[in-house]
Amino acid sequence: MRDGATARVAPAYADAVAGFRIETAAAYLHGDLEHALNACVECCDRHAAADANAVALDCINADGQHRSFTFAQMQAMSARVANLLVVHGVKPGEVVAGLLPRTPELVATILGTWRAGAVYQPLFTAFGPKAIEHRLHMSNARLVVTNIANRAKLDEVADCPRVATVRESGDVPPADDIDFRAALDVQSDVFEPVARKGTDLFMMMSTSGTTGLPKGVPVPLRALLAFGAYMRDAVDLRDSDRFWNIADPGWAYGLYYAITGPLLLGHATTLYEGGFTVDSTYDVIERLGITSLAGSPTAYRMLMAAGAEAAARIKGKLRVVSSAGEPLNPEVVRWFDATLGVPIYDHYGQTELGMVVNNHHGLTHVVHPGSAGLAMPGYRVAVLDDAGRELGPGEPGALAIDIAHSPLLWFHGYWQQHTPAIAGGYYRTGDNVELEPDGTVSFIGRADDVITSSGYRIGPFDVESALIEHAAVSEAAVIGVPDPERTEIVKAFVVLSTGFEGTPALADELSQHVKRRLSAHAYPRAIDFVDALPKTPSGKIQRFVLRKMEAEKAAQS
C-alpha cells in the first residue's frame, strides 16, 4: 500500500514504537492472515486492479536495453507460470527453485510460484553444482527454472528435479527440459490465486553456510508484515521515488527487499542484469533517475574508492541510501554526505529475521555514524551475557530478539533442524553488540570474529573502519591471530588504493594511524597487503577464511 505522499514530516521513533499494533501492520495487506492470503495478490494483483498502467518493473538487460512492465502484465505472466507449474504437478506448499539472473522471467517465476500457493527457493547464479545440490535436496524442490548460461550446473546435481529452461534464439536446451517461454505461450493468463494461511510458507531460504552446511530458513507469509514495515519505516519508500536495490535476489536482502518489499507497497522496482561496476551503477542512477538506493557496504566502498570526480554526475540526485549486509563504516557515511549530498543509513538484519535494527530514514531519531541504529517498531532487542541475562548500556554482549515482545518476528527455527539459537524466550543472532545510553545498538562483530588481546575485546569493524579512513586503503579485513603474550594480536589484510605501494613504511603508517584514531591497544600489529579479500557471493568479508589461512601458515612454520 502506498503512503500517498511525496513529502512528509517523519514521525518520531518513540511515537512509532509506542503506537505499534500488529493489527495496523496487518491492515496493509489485502488478504486475511488467518484464512486467505496469497503473496502474488499482495505483491501484484491488487496493484494491477488499482491502476492497470502502474509500473512494477524497470529492467535493464545486459545489453543496456530498458523495458518496463506493469503490474497488469506481471499478473498475466504470473498466471501463465502458475498454470505451467500445475501442468507439471507442482502442488501448493511444494518448492520451485529459480536459478536465474535479474530478468523479468525471474520475477514472473517468483510471482507465479506464489500464485500457485507454492514456495519459492532462490539459487544464486554464482553457485556451483554442490551448493545447488545441497539446497535442492534440503528443500525437496519439485522444479527448477534456469537459463542456458546456468543449465550445465544442473547436469552435475544428483537426483535433480525437473528443469524448465529459459532459452534465447538459437539456444538448444536438453531434450527433457521444459522450454520455459514456449510452454508459457500456450498457457492461459488466468489463474485463480491459491489461498493460504499466514503460517504457510512462501519462501525457502538458506543461511550463507560460512561456518558449515547451509541451513534451511522457512519463511511464512506473515513475514510480509515485517517486509512492508521495513520498506516504510527504514527505507522510507515514497510514491515519488525511483527505487533500486542492487542486491541480487539470489540472497535474502535482494529477494526480501529488491523484489518482495517494493512490490508489496505497489512500487516499481529496478532490475539491472549486468554485474556491479562503479560506472554501471552511476549509469543506471542517472538514466532512470534513481532517488532511493539500497545495497551493501562493499559496493559503497567501491564507489568511494573511485573518487569524487566519478561521482560528480549523480551528486544531488539521490534522496536516501540504505546499507545492509555488514556494518557500514563511518568514513563511507561521511563520504556520501560530502560527495553526493545524501544520507546513507546502516540497517541490520539476517536471513532468519529480515531487517530488525535500523537507522530509519522514515522515522526521526538520532543517528550515530558507525551505529546499527534502533530496533524497528514491532521488535524488541536485548543484549545478553553468557548466562542469558539482559545487560545494560555500555556492557558488550550478544544481540538477541525478545520473542514475546516482537510481534513482527516470523522465524521459529531452521527447516527440519534443532535451532539452539532459540532458547529462554530469545533468538540469539550470534552477533556481539553494545547498547548505548540512548538505546542505539553499536556493532562489535560476529561472536567468532571478536579479538581478545591483552584482556581487551576488540571488534574488527572498528579497526577496519579506521583503516579505510586512510587514503591508501581501499578495503580492509581484520582478524585475531594467536600470540603467546597477548592471547591474540590484531592482524589486518589491506587492499590498497590505486597509486599506493605496500611497503613496510606504509604498514607502520597505517598501524600508527589506527592507533591514533582508535586506541592504544586496538590497532594492527601485523599488516598484509593483498590484491583482494575473500568474500561471500553477496559481498560479505569472510574473516574465517583469513583465520584458516593464518592457522595453516602457522602449522607449516
PDB file of C-alpha atoms in Angstrom, residues 315-546:
ATOM      1  CA  LYS A 315      25.544  14.447  -6.887  1.00  0.00           C
ATOM      2  CA  GLY A 316      22.213  15.658  -5.545  1.00  0.00           C
ATOM      3  CA  LYS A 317      20.168  13.081  -7.465  1.00  0.00           C
ATOM      4  CA  LEU A 318      19.705  10.576  -4.615  1.00  0.00           C
ATOM      5  CA  ARG A 319      17.302  11.305  -1.758  1.00  0.00           C
ATOM      6  CA  VAL A 320      18.231   8.409   0.551  1.00  0.00           C
ATOM      7  CA  VAL A 321      20.673   5.491   0.532  1.00  0.00           C
ATOM      8  CA  SER A 322      20.236   2.326   2.617  1.00  0.00           C
ATOM      9  CA  SER A 323      23.017  -0.108   3.522  1.00  0.00           C
ATOM     10  CA  ALA A 324      22.824  -3.718   4.725  1.00  0.00           C
ATOM     11  CA  GLY A 325      24.843  -6.932   4.795  1.00  0.00           C
ATOM     12  CA  GLU A 326      27.676  -5.883   7.099  1.00  0.00           C
ATOM     13  CA  PRO A 327      28.405  -2.824   9.247  1.00  0.00           C
ATOM     14  CA  LEU A 328      28.659   0.490   7.442  1.00  0.00           C
ATOM     15  CA  ASN A 329      31.950   2.259   8.072  1.00  0.00           C
ATOM     16  CA  PRO A 330      31.665   5.858   9.346  1.00  0.00           C
ATOM     17  CA  GLU A 331      34.045   7.043   6.631  1.00  0.00           C
ATOM     18  CA  VAL A 332      31.565   5.864   3.993  1.00  0.00           C
ATOM     19  CA  VAL A 333      28.815   7.834   5.746  1.00  0.00           C
ATOM     20  CA  ARG A 334      30.930  10.983   5.704  1.00  0.00           C
ATOM     21  CA  TRP A 335      31.920  10.496   2.050  1.00  0.00           C
ATOM     22  CA  PHE A 336      28.336  10.087   0.861  1.00  0.00           C
ATOM     23  CA  ASP A 337      27.311  13.207   2.736  1.00  0.00           C
ATOM     24  CA  ALA A 338      30.197  15.325   1.470  1.00  0.00           C
ATOM     25  CA  THR A 339      30.463  13.970  -2.080  1.00  0.00           C
ATOM     26  CA  LEU A 340      26.915  13.006  -3.037  1.00  0.00           C
ATOM     27  CA  GLY A 341      24.914  15.150  -0.634  1.00  0.00           C
ATOM     28  CA  VAL A 342      22.786  12.215   0.549  1.00  0.00           C
ATOM     29  CA  PRO A 343      22.298  10.447   3.893  1.00  0.00           C
ATOM     30  CA  ILE A 344      23.347   6.789   3.904  1.00  0.00           C
ATOM     31  CA  TYR A 345      21.965   4.790   6.825  1.00  0.00           C
ATOM     32  CA  ASP A 346      23.065   1.444   8.203  1.00  0.00           C
ATOM     33  CA  HIS A 347      20.466  -1.333   8.563  1.00  0.00           C
ATOM     34  CA  TYR A 348      20.983  -4.659  10.324  1.00  0.00           C
ATOM     35  CA  GLY A 349      19.279  -7.990   9.763  1.00  0.00           C
ATOM     36  CA  GLN A 350      19.728 -11.644   8.935  1.00  0.00           C
ATOM     37  CA  THR A 351      18.264 -14.178   6.554  1.00  0.00           C
ATOM     38  CA  GLU A 352      16.436 -15.594   9.579  1.00  0.00           C
ATOM     39  CA  LEU A 353      14.923 -12.258  10.561  1.00  0.00           C
ATOM     40  CA  GLY A 354      14.815  -9.792   7.739  1.00  0.00           C
ATOM     41  CA  MET A 355      15.863  -6.349   8.957  1.00  0.00           C
ATOM     42  CA  VAL A 356      15.388  -5.671  12.660  1.00  0.00           C
ATOM     43  CA  VAL A 357      17.761  -2.869  13.752  1.00  0.00           C
ATOM     44  CA  ASN A 358      17.931   0.220  11.584  1.00  0.00           C
ATOM     45  CA  ASN A 359      18.782   3.856  11.289  1.00  0.00           C
ATOM     46  CA  HIS A 360      15.343   4.675   9.909  1.00  0.00           C
ATOM     47  CA  HIS A 361      15.000   7.111   7.020  1.00  0.00           C
ATOM     48  CA  GLY A 362      11.264   7.260   7.717  1.00  0.00           C
ATOM     49  CA  LEU A 363      11.403   7.921  11.461  1.00  0.00           C
ATOM     50  CA  THR A 364      13.041  10.731  13.405  1.00  0.00           C
ATOM     51  CA  HIS A 365      15.781   9.703  15.825  1.00  0.00           C
ATOM     52  CA  VAL A 366      19.431  10.431  16.500  1.00  0.00           C
ATOM     53  CA  VAL A 367      21.755   8.700  14.039  1.00  0.00           C
ATOM     54  CA  HIS A 368      25.310   7.903  15.109  1.00  0.00           C
ATOM     55  CA  PRO A 369      27.746   7.054  12.280  1.00  0.00           C
ATOM     56  CA  GLY A 370      29.012   3.535  12.925  1.00  0.00           C
ATOM     57  CA  SER A 371      25.880   2.522  14.849  1.00  0.00           C
ATOM     58  CA  ALA A 372      23.383  -0.049  13.582  1.00  0.00           C
ATOM     59  CA  GLY A 373      20.546   2.105  14.923  1.00  0.00           C
ATOM     60  CA  LEU A 374      17.411   1.208  16.862  1.00  0.00           C
ATOM     61  CA  ALA A 375      15.085  -1.781  16.882  1.00  0.00           C
ATOM     62  CA  MET A 376      12.438  -1.476  14.191  1.00  0.00           C
ATOM     63  CA  PRO A 377       8.963  -0.884  15.656  1.00  0.00           C
ATOM     64  CA  GLY A 378       7.463  -4.332  16.138  1.00  0.00           C
ATOM     65  CA  TYR A 379      10.671  -5.778  17.615  1.00  0.00           C
ATOM     66  CA  ARG A 380      12.357  -5.599  20.985  1.00  0.00           C
ATOM     67  CA  VAL A 381      16.080  -6.331  21.096  1.00  0.00           C
ATOM     68  CA  ALA A 382      18.222  -7.122  24.103  1.00  0.00           C
ATOM     69  CA  VAL A 383      21.911  -7.626  24.843  1.00  0.00           C
ATOM     70  CA  LEU A 384      22.599 -10.853  26.763  1.00  0.00           C
ATOM     71  CA  ASP A 385      25.535 -12.148  28.752  1.00  0.00           C
ATOM     72  CA  ASP A 386      26.700 -15.767  28.582  1.00  0.00           C
ATOM     73  CA  ALA A 387      24.130 -16.761  31.205  1.00  0.00           C
ATOM     74  CA  GLY A 388      21.258 -15.248  29.213  1.00  0.00           C
ATOM     75  CA  ARG A 389      20.792 -12.195  31.436  1.00  0.00           C
ATOM     76  CA  GLU A 390      19.977  -8.840  29.877  1.00  0.00           C
ATOM     77  CA  LEU A 391      22.766  -6.275  30.023  1.00  0.00           C
ATOM     78  CA  GLY A 392      22.543  -2.516  30.254  1.00  0.00           C
ATOM     79  CA  PRO A 393      24.254   0.273  28.295  1.00  0.00           C
ATOM     80  CA  GLY A 394      27.996   0.007  27.908  1.00  0.00           C
ATOM     81  CA  GLU A 395      28.101  -3.743  28.563  1.00  0.00           C
ATOM     82  CA  PRO A 396      29.098  -5.787  25.497  1.00  0.00           C
ATOM     83  CA  GLY A 397      27.137  -8.956  24.875  1.00  0.00           C
ATOM     84  CA  ALA A 398      25.138 -10.989  22.393  1.00  0.00           C
ATOM     85  CA  LEU A 399      22.372  -9.326  20.391  1.00  0.00           C
ATOM     86  CA  ALA A 400      19.069 -11.139  20.858  1.00  0.00           C
ATOM     87  CA  ILE A 401      15.429 -10.712  19.874  1.00  0.00           C
ATOM     88  CA  ASP A 402      12.888 -10.814  22.713  1.00  0.00           C
ATOM     89  CA  ILE A 403      10.381 -13.255  21.218  1.00  0.00           C
ATOM     90  CA  ALA A 404       7.403 -12.429  23.430  1.00  0.00           C
ATOM     91  CA  HIS A 405       7.673  -8.703  22.724  1.00  0.00           C
ATOM     92  CA  SER A 406       8.465  -8.848  18.998  1.00  0.00           C
ATOM     93  CA  PRO A 407       5.146  -9.364  17.173  1.00  0.00           C
ATOM     94  CA  LEU A 408       6.797  -8.941  13.756  1.00  0.00           C
ATOM     95  CA  LEU A 409       9.208 -11.834  14.391  1.00  0.00           C
ATOM     96  CA  TRP A 410       8.436 -14.657  11.956  1.00  0.00           C
ATOM     97  CA  PHE A 411      11.387 -17.052  12.313  1.00  0.00           C
ATOM     98  CA  HIS A 412      10.789 -20.028  14.608  1.00  0.00           C
ATOM     99  CA  GLY A 413      13.564 -22.418  13.656  1.00  0.00           C
ATOM    100  CA  TYR A 414      15.599 -23.921  10.832  1.00  0.00           C
ATOM    101  CA  TRP A 415      13.996 -26.290   8.378  1.00  0.00           C
ATOM    102  CA  GLN A 416      13.797 -29.762   9.942  1.00  0.00           C
ATOM    103  CA  GLN A 417      16.637 -28.953  12.361  1.00  0.00           C
ATOM    104  CA  HIS A 418      17.020 -28.154  16.019  1.00  0.00           C
ATOM    105  CA  THR A 419      17.719 -24.439  16.494  1.00  0.00           C
ATOM    106  CA  PRO A 420      19.826 -23.859  19.626  1.00  0.00           C
ATOM    107  CA  ALA A 421      19.853 -20.104  18.920  1.00  0.00           C
ATOM    108  CA  ILE A 422      16.242 -20.047  20.170  1.00  0.00           C
ATOM    109  CA  ALA A 423      16.094 -20.602  23.920  1.00  0.00           C
ATOM    110  CA  GLY A 424      14.853 -18.934  27.068  1.00  0.00           C
ATOM    111  CA  GLY A 425      12.474 -16.649  25.208  1.00  0.00           C
ATOM    112  CA  TYR A 426      15.132 -15.156  22.918  1.00  0.00           C
ATOM    113  CA  TYR A 427      16.526 -15.655  19.448  1.00  0.00           C
ATOM    114  CA  ARG A 428      20.290 -15.146  19.646  1.00  0.00           C
ATOM    115  CA  THR A 429      21.738 -13.658  16.478  1.00  0.00           C
ATOM    116  CA  GLY A 430      25.364 -14.681  17.014  1.00  0.00           C
ATOM    117  CA  ASP A 431      26.472 -11.041  16.779  1.00  0.00           C
ATOM    118  CA  ASN A 432      28.164  -9.103  19.557  1.00  0.00           C
ATOM    119  CA  VAL A 433      26.951  -5.585  20.226  1.00  0.00           C
ATOM    120  CA  GLU A 434      26.756  -2.927  22.886  1.00  0.00           C
ATOM    121  CA  LEU A 435      23.813  -0.754  23.832  1.00  0.00           C
ATOM    122  CA  GLU A 436      24.365   2.975  24.030  1.00  0.00           C
ATOM    123  CA  PRO A 437      22.558   5.060  26.689  1.00  0.00           C
ATOM    124  CA  ASP A 438      20.035   6.286  24.092  1.00  0.00           C
ATOM    125  CA  GLY A 439      19.126   2.713  23.103  1.00  0.00           C
ATOM    126  CA  THR A 440      21.075   2.569  19.858  1.00  0.00           C
ATOM    127  CA  VAL A 441      22.992  -0.594  19.058  1.00  0.00           C
ATOM    128  CA  SER A 442      26.723  -0.483  18.310  1.00  0.00           C
ATOM    129  CA  PHE A 443      28.002  -3.473  16.387  1.00  0.00           C
ATOM    130  CA  ILE A 444      31.159  -5.185  17.658  1.00  0.00           C
ATOM    131  CA  GLY A 445      31.338  -8.224  15.393  1.00  0.00           C
ATOM    132  CA  ARG A 446      30.290 -11.815  14.898  1.00  0.00           C
ATOM    133  CA  ALA A 447      30.895 -13.801  18.063  1.00  0.00           C
ATOM    134  CA  ASP A 448      33.683 -15.728  16.321  1.00  0.00           C
ATOM    135  CA  ASP A 449      35.195 -12.545  14.833  1.00  0.00           C
ATOM    136  CA  VAL A 450      35.813 -10.690  18.112  1.00  0.00           C
ATOM    137  CA  ILE A 451      39.506 -10.450  19.003  1.00  0.00           C
ATOM    138  CA  THR A 452      40.809 -10.879  22.571  1.00  0.00           C
ATOM    139  CA  SER A 453      44.144  -9.130  23.064  1.00  0.00           C
ATOM    140  CA  SER A 454      45.816  -8.456  26.434  1.00  0.00           C
ATOM    141  CA  GLY A 455      42.425  -8.786  28.106  1.00  0.00           C
ATOM    142  CA  TYR A 456      40.707  -6.367  25.709  1.00  0.00           C
ATOM    143  CA  ARG A 457      37.845  -7.393  23.429  1.00  0.00           C
ATOM    144  CA  ILE A 458      38.370  -5.755  20.050  1.00  0.00           C
ATOM    145  CA  GLY A 459      35.734  -5.612  17.337  1.00  0.00           C
ATOM    146  CA  PRO A 460      37.196  -5.950  13.819  1.00  0.00           C
ATOM    147  CA  PHE A 461      34.681  -3.453  12.441  1.00  0.00           C
ATOM    148  CA  ASP A 462      36.158  -0.528  14.395  1.00  0.00           C
ATOM    149  CA  VAL A 463      39.691  -1.304  13.214  1.00  0.00           C
ATOM    150  CA  GLU A 464      38.569  -1.789   9.611  1.00  0.00           C
ATOM    151  CA  SER A 465      36.673   1.498   9.702  1.00  0.00           C
ATOM    152  CA  ALA A 466      39.724   3.350  10.973  1.00  0.00           C
ATOM    153  CA  LEU A 467      41.905   1.768   8.280  1.00  0.00           C
ATOM    154  CA  ILE A 468      39.701   2.778   5.357  1.00  0.00           C
ATOM    155  CA  GLU A 469      39.789   6.383   6.535  1.00  0.00           C
ATOM    156  CA  HIS A 470      43.377   6.402   5.257  1.00  0.00           C
ATOM    157  CA  ALA A 471      43.731   7.412   1.628  1.00  0.00           C
ATOM    158  CA  ALA A 472      45.945   4.402   0.876  1.00  0.00           C
ATOM    159  CA  VAL A 473      43.293   1.863   1.870  1.00  0.00           C
ATOM    160  CA  SER A 474      40.548   0.712  -0.479  1.00  0.00           C
ATOM    161  CA  GLU A 475      39.353  -2.256   1.599  1.00  0.00           C
ATOM    162  CA  ALA A 476      40.428  -3.928   4.831  1.00  0.00           C
ATOM    163  CA  ALA A 477      39.657  -7.036   6.867  1.00  0.00           C
ATOM    164  CA  VAL A 478      40.865  -7.632  10.405  1.00  0.00           C
ATOM    165  CA  ILE A 479      41.265 -10.862  12.388  1.00  0.00           C
ATOM    166  CA  GLY A 480      42.964 -12.021  15.561  1.00  0.00           C
ATOM    167  CA  VAL A 481      45.985 -14.296  15.276  1.00  0.00           C
ATOM    168  CA  PRO A 482      47.428 -16.263  18.219  1.00  0.00           C
ATOM    169  CA  ASP A 483      50.141 -14.570  20.254  1.00  0.00           C
ATOM    170  CA  PRO A 484      51.921 -16.086  23.306  1.00  0.00           C
ATOM    171  CA  GLU A 485      51.966 -12.803  25.231  1.00  0.00           C
ATOM    172  CA  ARG A 486      48.667 -11.160  24.303  1.00  0.00           C
ATOM    173  CA  THR A 487      46.469 -14.226  23.529  1.00  0.00           C
ATOM    174  CA  GLU A 488      45.839 -12.640  20.129  1.00  0.00           C
ATOM    175  CA  ILE A 489      47.134  -9.693  18.169  1.00  0.00           C
ATOM    176  CA  VAL A 490      45.230  -7.716  15.583  1.00  0.00           C
ATOM    177  CA  LYS A 491      46.235  -8.507  12.016  1.00  0.00           C
ATOM    178  CA  ALA A 492      44.924  -6.544   9.035  1.00  0.00           C
ATOM    179  CA  PHE A 493      44.662  -7.547   5.392  1.00  0.00           C
ATOM    180  CA  VAL A 494      44.641  -4.429   3.240  1.00  0.00           C
ATOM    181  CA  VAL A 495      43.698  -3.833  -0.401  1.00  0.00           C
ATOM    182  CA  LEU A 496      45.476  -0.672  -1.467  1.00  0.00           C
ATOM    183  CA  SER A 497      44.008   2.235  -3.382  1.00  0.00           C
ATOM    184  CA  THR A 498      45.410   2.950  -6.843  1.00  0.00           C
ATOM    185  CA  GLY A 499      48.796   4.631  -6.745  1.00  0.00           C
ATOM    186  CA  PHE A 500      49.996   3.244  -3.403  1.00  0.00           C
ATOM    187  CA  GLU A 501      52.685   0.621  -2.807  1.00  0.00           C
ATOM    188  CA  GLY A 502      52.609  -1.866   0.053  1.00  0.00           C
ATOM    189  CA  THR A 503      55.861  -1.054   1.810  1.00  0.00           C
ATOM    190  CA  PRO A 504      56.940  -1.651   5.418  1.00  0.00           C
ATOM    191  CA  ALA A 505      56.849   2.112   5.885  1.00  0.00           C
ATOM    192  CA  LEU A 506      53.211   2.270   4.779  1.00  0.00           C
ATOM    193  CA  ALA A 507      52.335  -0.657   7.049  1.00  0.00           C
ATOM    194  CA  ASP A 508      53.796   1.217  10.004  1.00  0.00           C
ATOM    195  CA  GLU A 509      51.992   4.396   8.958  1.00  0.00           C
ATOM    196  CA  LEU A 510      48.667   2.545   8.852  1.00  0.00           C
ATOM    197  CA  SER A 511      49.245   0.980  12.267  1.00  0.00           C
ATOM    198  CA  GLN A 512      50.001   4.362  13.779  1.00  0.00           C
ATOM    199  CA  HIS A 513      47.000   5.873  12.012  1.00  0.00           C
ATOM    200  CA  VAL A 514      44.671   3.348  13.651  1.00  0.00           C
ATOM    201  CA  LYS A 515      46.401   3.753  16.989  1.00  0.00           C
ATOM    202  CA  ARG A 516      45.757   7.490  16.872  1.00  0.00           C
ATOM    203  CA  ARG A 517      42.214   7.171  15.561  1.00  0.00           C
ATOM    204  CA  LEU A 518      41.072   4.275  17.744  1.00  0.00           C
ATOM    205  CA  SER A 519      43.083   3.374  20.832  1.00  0.00           C
ATOM    206  CA  ALA A 520      46.484   2.334  22.088  1.00  0.00           C
ATOM    207  CA  HIS A 521      45.556  -1.363  22.157  1.00  0.00           C
ATOM    208  CA  ALA A 522      43.184  -1.824  19.218  1.00  0.00           C
ATOM    209  CA  TYR A 523      45.500  -1.378  16.268  1.00  0.00           C
ATOM    210  CA  PRO A 524      47.029  -3.857  13.793  1.00  0.00           C
ATOM    211  CA  ARG A 525      50.420  -5.108  14.883  1.00  0.00           C
ATOM    212  CA  ALA A 526      50.721  -7.015  11.605  1.00  0.00           C
ATOM    213  CA  ILE A 527      49.553  -5.981   8.126  1.00  0.00           C
ATOM    214  CA  ASP A 528      49.499  -7.953   4.902  1.00  0.00           C
ATOM    215  CA  PHE A 529      48.874  -6.179   1.608  1.00  0.00           C
ATOM    216  CA  VAL A 530      46.634  -8.291  -0.633  1.00  0.00           C
ATOM    217  CA  ASP A 531      45.052  -7.968  -4.067  1.00  0.00           C
ATOM    218  CA  ALA A 532      41.573  -8.951  -2.876  1.00  0.00           C
ATOM    219  CA  LEU A 533      39.673 -10.099   0.203  1.00  0.00           C
ATOM    220  CA  PRO A 534      37.739 -13.377   0.437  1.00  0.00           C
ATOM    221  CA  LYS A 535      34.014 -12.658   0.302  1.00  0.00           C
ATOM    222  CA  THR A 536      30.734 -14.475   0.080  1.00  0.00           C
ATOM    223  CA  PRO A 537      28.888 -14.148  -3.256  1.00  0.00           C
ATOM    224  CA  SER A 538      26.750 -11.472  -1.577  1.00  0.00           C
ATOM    225  CA  GLY A 539      29.834  -9.385  -0.733  1.00  0.00           C
ATOM    226  CA  LYS A 540      30.374 -10.104   2.973  1.00  0.00           C
ATOM    227  CA  ILE A 541      34.005 -10.411   4.051  1.00  0.00           C
ATOM    228  CA  GLN A 542      34.858 -13.982   5.067  1.00  0.00           C
ATOM    229  CA  ARG A 543      37.178 -13.422   8.007  1.00  0.00           C
ATOM    230  CA  PHE A 544      37.051 -17.144   8.822  1.00  0.00           C
ATOM    231  CA  VAL A 545      38.895 -17.809   5.531  1.00  0.00           C
ATOM    232  CA  LEU A 546      41.656 -15.449   6.614  1.00  0.00           C
TER     233      LEU A 546
END
